[in-house]
mmCIF file of C-alpha atoms in Angstrom:
data_model
loop_
_atom_site.group_PDB
_atom_site.id
_atom_site.type_symbol
_atom_site.label_atom_id
_atom_site.label_comp_id
_atom_site.label_asym_id
_atom_site.label_seq_id
_atom_site.Cartn_x
_atom_site.Cartn_y
_atom_site.Cartn_z
ATOM 1 C CA UNK D 300 56.749 -37.023 210.762
ATOM 2 C CA UNK D 301 60.318 -34.867 211.673
ATOM 3 C CA UNK D 302 59.131 -32.279 213.510
ATOM 4 C CA UNK D 303 56.500 -31.839 215.888
ATOM 5 C CA UNK D 304 53.875 -29.940 214.114
ATOM 6 C CA UNK D 305 53.172 -26.285 216.480
ATOM 7 C CA UNK D 306 49.602 -25.685 215.160
ATOM 8 C CA UNK D 307 49.914 -22.164 217.316
ATOM 9 C CA UNK D 308 52.331 -21.096 214.779
ATOM 10 C CA UNK D 309 50.327 -21.464 212.164
ATOM 11 C CA UNK D 310 48.532 -18.542 210.725
ATOM 12 C CA UNK D 311 44.291 -18.960 211.050
ATOM 13 C CA UNK D 312 44.113 -20.010 207.266
ATOM 14 C CA UNK D 313 46.011 -22.301 207.847
ATOM 15 C CA UNK D 314 44.915 -24.082 211.477
ATOM 16 C CA UNK D 315 41.238 -23.531 208.896
ATOM 17 C CA UNK D 316 42.437 -25.849 206.315
ATOM 18 C CA UNK D 317 44.303 -28.281 208.775
ATOM 19 C CA UNK D 318 40.940 -28.483 210.829
ATOM 20 C CA UNK D 319 38.894 -28.884 207.803
ATOM 21 C CA UNK D 320 41.773 -31.956 206.495
ATOM 22 C CA UNK D 321 41.069 -33.707 209.601
ATOM 23 C CA UNK D 322 37.894 -33.789 209.721
ATOM 24 C CA UNK D 323 37.178 -34.733 206.251
ATOM 25 C CA UNK D 324 39.105 -38.132 206.564
ATOM 26 C CA UNK D 325 37.735 -38.938 209.640
ATOM 27 C CA UNK D 326 34.664 -38.673 207.749
ATOM 28 C CA UNK D 327 35.770 -40.577 205.359
ATOM 29 C CA UNK D 328 38.388 -43.533 206.768
ATOM 30 C CA UNK D 329 37.614 -43.308 210.001
ATOM 31 C CA UNK D 330 34.124 -42.302 210.787
ATOM 32 C CA UNK D 331 32.357 -45.745 212.177
ATOM 33 C CA UNK D 332 33.515 -48.337 215.093
ATOM 34 C CA UNK D 333 32.863 -51.599 214.265
ATOM 35 C CA UNK D 334 31.509 -53.521 217.617
ATOM 36 C CA UNK D 335 33.268 -55.233 219.522
ATOM 37 C CA UNK D 336 36.939 -54.704 217.358
ATOM 38 C CA UNK D 337 37.840 -51.934 217.796
ATOM 39 C CA UNK D 338 38.651 -50.578 214.338
ATOM 40 C CA UNK D 339 37.081 -47.485 212.089
ATOM 41 C CA UNK D 340 36.281 -47.295 208.586
ATOM 42 C CA UNK D 341 34.393 -44.589 206.575
ATOM 43 C CA UNK D 342 32.865 -43.074 204.105
ATOM 44 C CA UNK D 343 35.238 -44.565 201.571
ATOM 45 C CA UNK D 344 34.605 -48.478 201.814
ATOM 46 C CA UNK D 345 31.125 -47.939 202.371
ATOM 47 C CA UNK D 346 30.677 -46.042 199.063
ATOM 48 C CA UNK D 347 33.054 -48.980 197.446
ATOM 49 C CA UNK D 348 29.911 -50.901 198.073
ATOM 50 C CA UNK D 349 27.901 -49.861 194.929
ATOM 51 C CA UNK D 350 30.582 -51.055 191.625
ATOM 52 C CA UNK D 351 32.589 -48.209 189.886
ATOM 53 C CA UNK D 352 30.300 -45.103 190.629
ATOM 54 C CA UNK D 353 31.267 -45.136 194.707
ATOM 55 C CA UNK D 354 34.708 -45.325 193.832
ATOM 56 C CA UNK D 355 34.908 -42.757 192.166
ATOM 57 C CA UNK D 356 32.529 -40.501 194.844
ATOM 58 C CA UNK D 357 35.947 -41.660 197.335
ATOM 59 C CA UNK D 358 37.610 -40.134 195.177
ATOM 60 C CA UNK D 359 36.078 -36.770 194.341
ATOM 61 C CA UNK D 360 35.902 -36.565 198.056
ATOM 62 C CA UNK D 361 39.060 -37.177 198.780
ATOM 63 C CA UNK D 362 39.968 -34.935 196.005
ATOM 64 C CA UNK D 363 38.836 -32.603 198.168
ATOM 65 C CA UNK D 364 42.214 -32.734 200.938
ATOM 66 C CA UNK D 365 44.667 -32.381 197.384
ATOM 67 C CA UNK D 366 42.729 -29.269 196.837
ATOM 68 C CA UNK D 367 43.352 -27.961 200.208
ATOM 69 C CA UNK D 368 47.270 -29.116 200.435
ATOM 70 C CA UNK D 369 47.249 -27.593 197.309
ATOM 71 C CA UNK D 370 45.984 -23.882 198.487
ATOM 72 C CA UNK D 371 48.411 -24.826 201.815
ATOM 73 C CA UNK D 372 51.179 -24.391 198.909
ATOM 74 C CA UNK D 373 51.929 -28.287 199.592
ATOM 75 C CA UNK D 374 55.047 -28.827 197.018
ATOM 76 C CA UNK D 375 54.180 -30.763 193.431
ATOM 77 C CA UNK D 376 55.891 -34.319 194.567
ATOM 78 C CA UNK D 377 54.398 -34.170 198.136
ATOM 79 C CA UNK D 378 51.226 -33.344 195.976
ATOM 80 C CA UNK D 379 51.887 -36.239 193.731
ATOM 81 C CA UNK D 380 52.164 -38.694 196.356
ATOM 82 C CA UNK D 381 48.889 -37.778 197.814
ATOM 83 C CA UNK D 382 47.002 -38.464 193.959
ATOM 84 C CA UNK D 383 49.043 -42.227 194.525
ATOM 85 C CA UNK D 384 47.350 -43.035 197.611
ATOM 86 C CA UNK D 385 43.888 -42.081 196.324
ATOM 87 C CA UNK D 386 44.677 -43.842 192.656
ATOM 88 C CA UNK D 387 45.926 -47.075 194.690
ATOM 89 C CA UNK D 388 42.611 -46.580 197.452
ATOM 90 C CA UNK D 389 40.050 -45.917 194.212
ATOM 91 C CA UNK D 390 42.387 -48.623 192.070
ATOM 92 C CA UNK D 391 42.586 -51.095 194.894
ATOM 93 C CA UNK D 392 39.016 -50.337 196.085
ATOM 94 C CA UNK D 393 37.495 -51.143 192.717
ATOM 95 C CA UNK D 394 38.025 -55.334 192.381
ATOM 96 C CA UNK D 395 35.226 -56.388 193.727
ATOM 97 C CA UNK D 396 34.871 -57.453 197.422
ATOM 98 C CA UNK D 397 38.326 -57.958 198.393
ATOM 99 C CA UNK D 398 38.356 -53.954 197.165
ATOM 100 C CA UNK D 399 36.351 -52.971 199.367
ATOM 101 C CA UNK D 400 38.473 -54.533 202.800
ATOM 102 C CA UNK D 401 41.458 -52.405 200.927
ATOM 103 C CA UNK D 402 39.670 -49.488 201.431
ATOM 104 C CA UNK D 403 39.078 -49.686 205.251
ATOM 105 C CA UNK D 404 42.774 -50.639 205.293
ATOM 106 C CA UNK D 405 44.807 -47.770 203.243
ATOM 107 C CA UNK D 406 43.275 -44.611 204.690
ATOM 108 C CA UNK D 407 44.527 -42.935 202.038
ATOM 109 C CA UNK D 408 43.109 -39.684 202.955
ATOM 110 C CA UNK D 409 44.258 -40.154 207.022
ATOM 111 C CA UNK D 410 47.824 -40.807 205.095
ATOM 112 C CA UNK D 411 47.311 -37.482 202.801
ATOM 113 C CA UNK D 412 46.309 -34.954 205.558
ATOM 114 C CA UNK D 413 49.522 -36.607 208.209
ATOM 115 C CA UNK D 414 51.588 -35.766 204.212
ATOM 116 C CA UNK D 415 49.920 -31.700 204.978
ATOM 117 C CA UNK D 416 50.706 -32.224 209.057
ATOM 118 C CA UNK D 417 54.440 -33.087 207.629
ATOM 119 C CA UNK D 418 54.766 -30.641 205.069
ATOM 120 C CA UNK D 419 52.966 -27.326 207.810
ATOM 121 C CA UNK D 420 56.101 -28.646 210.357
ATOM 122 C CA UNK D 421 58.800 -29.135 207.819
ATOM 123 C CA UNK D 422 58.748 -25.282 206.883
ATOM 124 C CA UNK D 423 61.748 -23.012 206.786
ATOM 125 C CA UNK D 424 59.141 -20.103 207.383
ATOM 126 C CA UNK D 425 57.245 -21.434 210.743
ATOM 127 C CA UNK D 426 58.889 -19.541 213.776
#
């Protein structure tokens, strides 16, 4: 991130959307700590255990963050990067057994929230 995000400079609508996307990313990517190793996984890799349907469900849930970013005016180039993150996560997650590990490591949703935060921090209209 180039600039530090000043959340106090965001509108109430932006703050609420950011909170929702962070919650969704945490749920999908880091909801549960793996005992003994301190690594966190979320629902996304757990869903990918179910072939095809689990990956589709994970991708659909990930699209929520992209939808919020769209409503907040994130530029198309950044939205395309977000879609790419979800696509890589979905395709990588669809590989039997190895895909679950890819899902656990890639954390597309955390990446997408970071892109949203970067957009909000770099806007010129924020004081």
